[in-house]
Coordinates of C-alpha atoms in Angstrom, one line a residue:
X1473 CA 83.0 74.7 262.6
X1474 CA 84.0 71.9 260.3
X1475 CA 80.9 69.9 261.2
X1476 CA 78.7 72.8 260.2
X1477 CA 80.7 73.2 257.0
X1478 CA 80.2 69.5 256.3
X1479 CA 76.4 70.0 256.5
X1480 CA 76.5 72.2 253.4
X1481 CA 77.5 69.2 251.2
X1482 CA 75.8 66.0 250.3
X1483 CA 76.7 63.0 252.5
X1484 CA 79.9 61.3 251.7
X1485 CA 81.6 64.5 250.4
X1486 CA 85.2 65.0 251.7
X1487 CA 85.7 68.4 253.4
X1488 CA 89.0 70.2 253.9
X1489 CA 90.0 72.8 256.5
X1490 CA 90.1 73.4 260.2
X1491 CA 93.2 75.5 260.8
X1492 CA 93.5 79.3 260.3
X1493 CA 96.6 79.9 258.2
X1494 CA 97.2 83.5 259.4
X1495 CA 100.1 84.4 261.7
X1496 CA 97.7 84.9 264.7
X1497 CA 96.3 81.4 264.3
X1498 CA 97.0 78.4 266.4
X1499 CA 99.0 76.6 263.7
X1500 CA 101.4 79.5 263.5
X1501 CA 101.6 80.6 267.2
X1502 CA 100.4 77.5 269.2
X1503 CA 102.4 75.4 271.5
X1504 CA 102.8 71.6 270.8
X1505 CA 100.1 70.8 273.3
X1506 CA 97.7 73.5 271.9
X1507 CA 98.2 72.3 268.3
X1508 CA 97.9 68.6 269.2
X1509 CA 94.8 69.2 271.3
X1510 CA 93.2 71.3 268.5
X1511 CA 94.0 68.7 265.9
X1512 CA 92.5 65.8 267.9
X1513 CA 89.4 67.9 268.7
X1514 CA 89.0 68.7 264.9
X1515 CA 89.1 65.0 264.1
X1516 CA 86.7 64.1 267.0
X1517 CA 84.2 66.8 265.9
X1518 CA 84.4 66.4 262.2
X1519 CA 85.0 62.6 261.9
X1520 CA 87.9 60.7 260.6
X1521 CA 86.5 59.7 257.3
X1522 CA 86.3 62.2 254.5
X1523 CA 88.2 64.9 256.3
X1524 CA 91.4 66.5 255.1
X1525 CA 93.1 68.6 257.9
X1526 CA 94.4 71.8 256.4
X1527 CA 94.8 75.6 256.7
X1528 CA 93.1 76.8 253.6
X1529 CA 95.2 75.8 250.6
X1530 CA 98.5 76.9 252.1
X1531 CA 100.3 77.9 255.3
X1532 CA 102.4 81.0 256.1
X1533 CA 105.8 80.5 254.5
X1534 CA 107.6 80.9 257.8
X1535 CA 105.3 78.6 259.8
X1536 CA 107.7 76.5 261.9
X1537 CA 107.9 73.0 260.3
X1538 CA 107.6 71.4 263.7
X1539 CA 104.1 72.9 264.0
X1540 CA 103.1 70.9 260.9
X1541 CA 104.8 67.8 262.3
X1542 CA 102.7 68.2 265.5
X1543 CA 99.5 68.0 263.4
X1544 CA 100.7 64.8 261.8
X1545 CA 101.7 63.3 265.2
X1546 CA 98.4 64.2 266.8
X1547 CA 96.5 62.6 263.9
X1548 CA 98.6 59.5 264.3
X1549 CA 98.1 59.5 268.1
X1550 CA 94.3 59.9 267.6
X1551 CA 94.3 56.9 265.2
X1552 CA 96.4 54.8 267.7
X1553 CA 99.4 54.7 265.4
X1554 CA 101.7 56.2 268.0

C-alpha cells in the first residue's frame, strides 16, 4: 500500500505511485467508476499532502486518455473542486 510505502521514508517525504501501469491494471482496464473510486481511496489512505498519484514513471502507450482524465477528475472531486 502507499501508506506502507510512506513508512519507509522520513516524515515529510513526498511519495509517488498508487496505480499499476500494466495492461491488466485498473488504470488501463477500469471503468470510470472503478478508476475514480480507486483514486479517491488512494488519496484517503495515503493523504493529500506529499503524494503524487502515478503509475510508476509512465503508463502504457495505448492507455485511453479518458482514463487519465478520470484520475484528475476524481482528485478534483475529492478536493471539492468539482
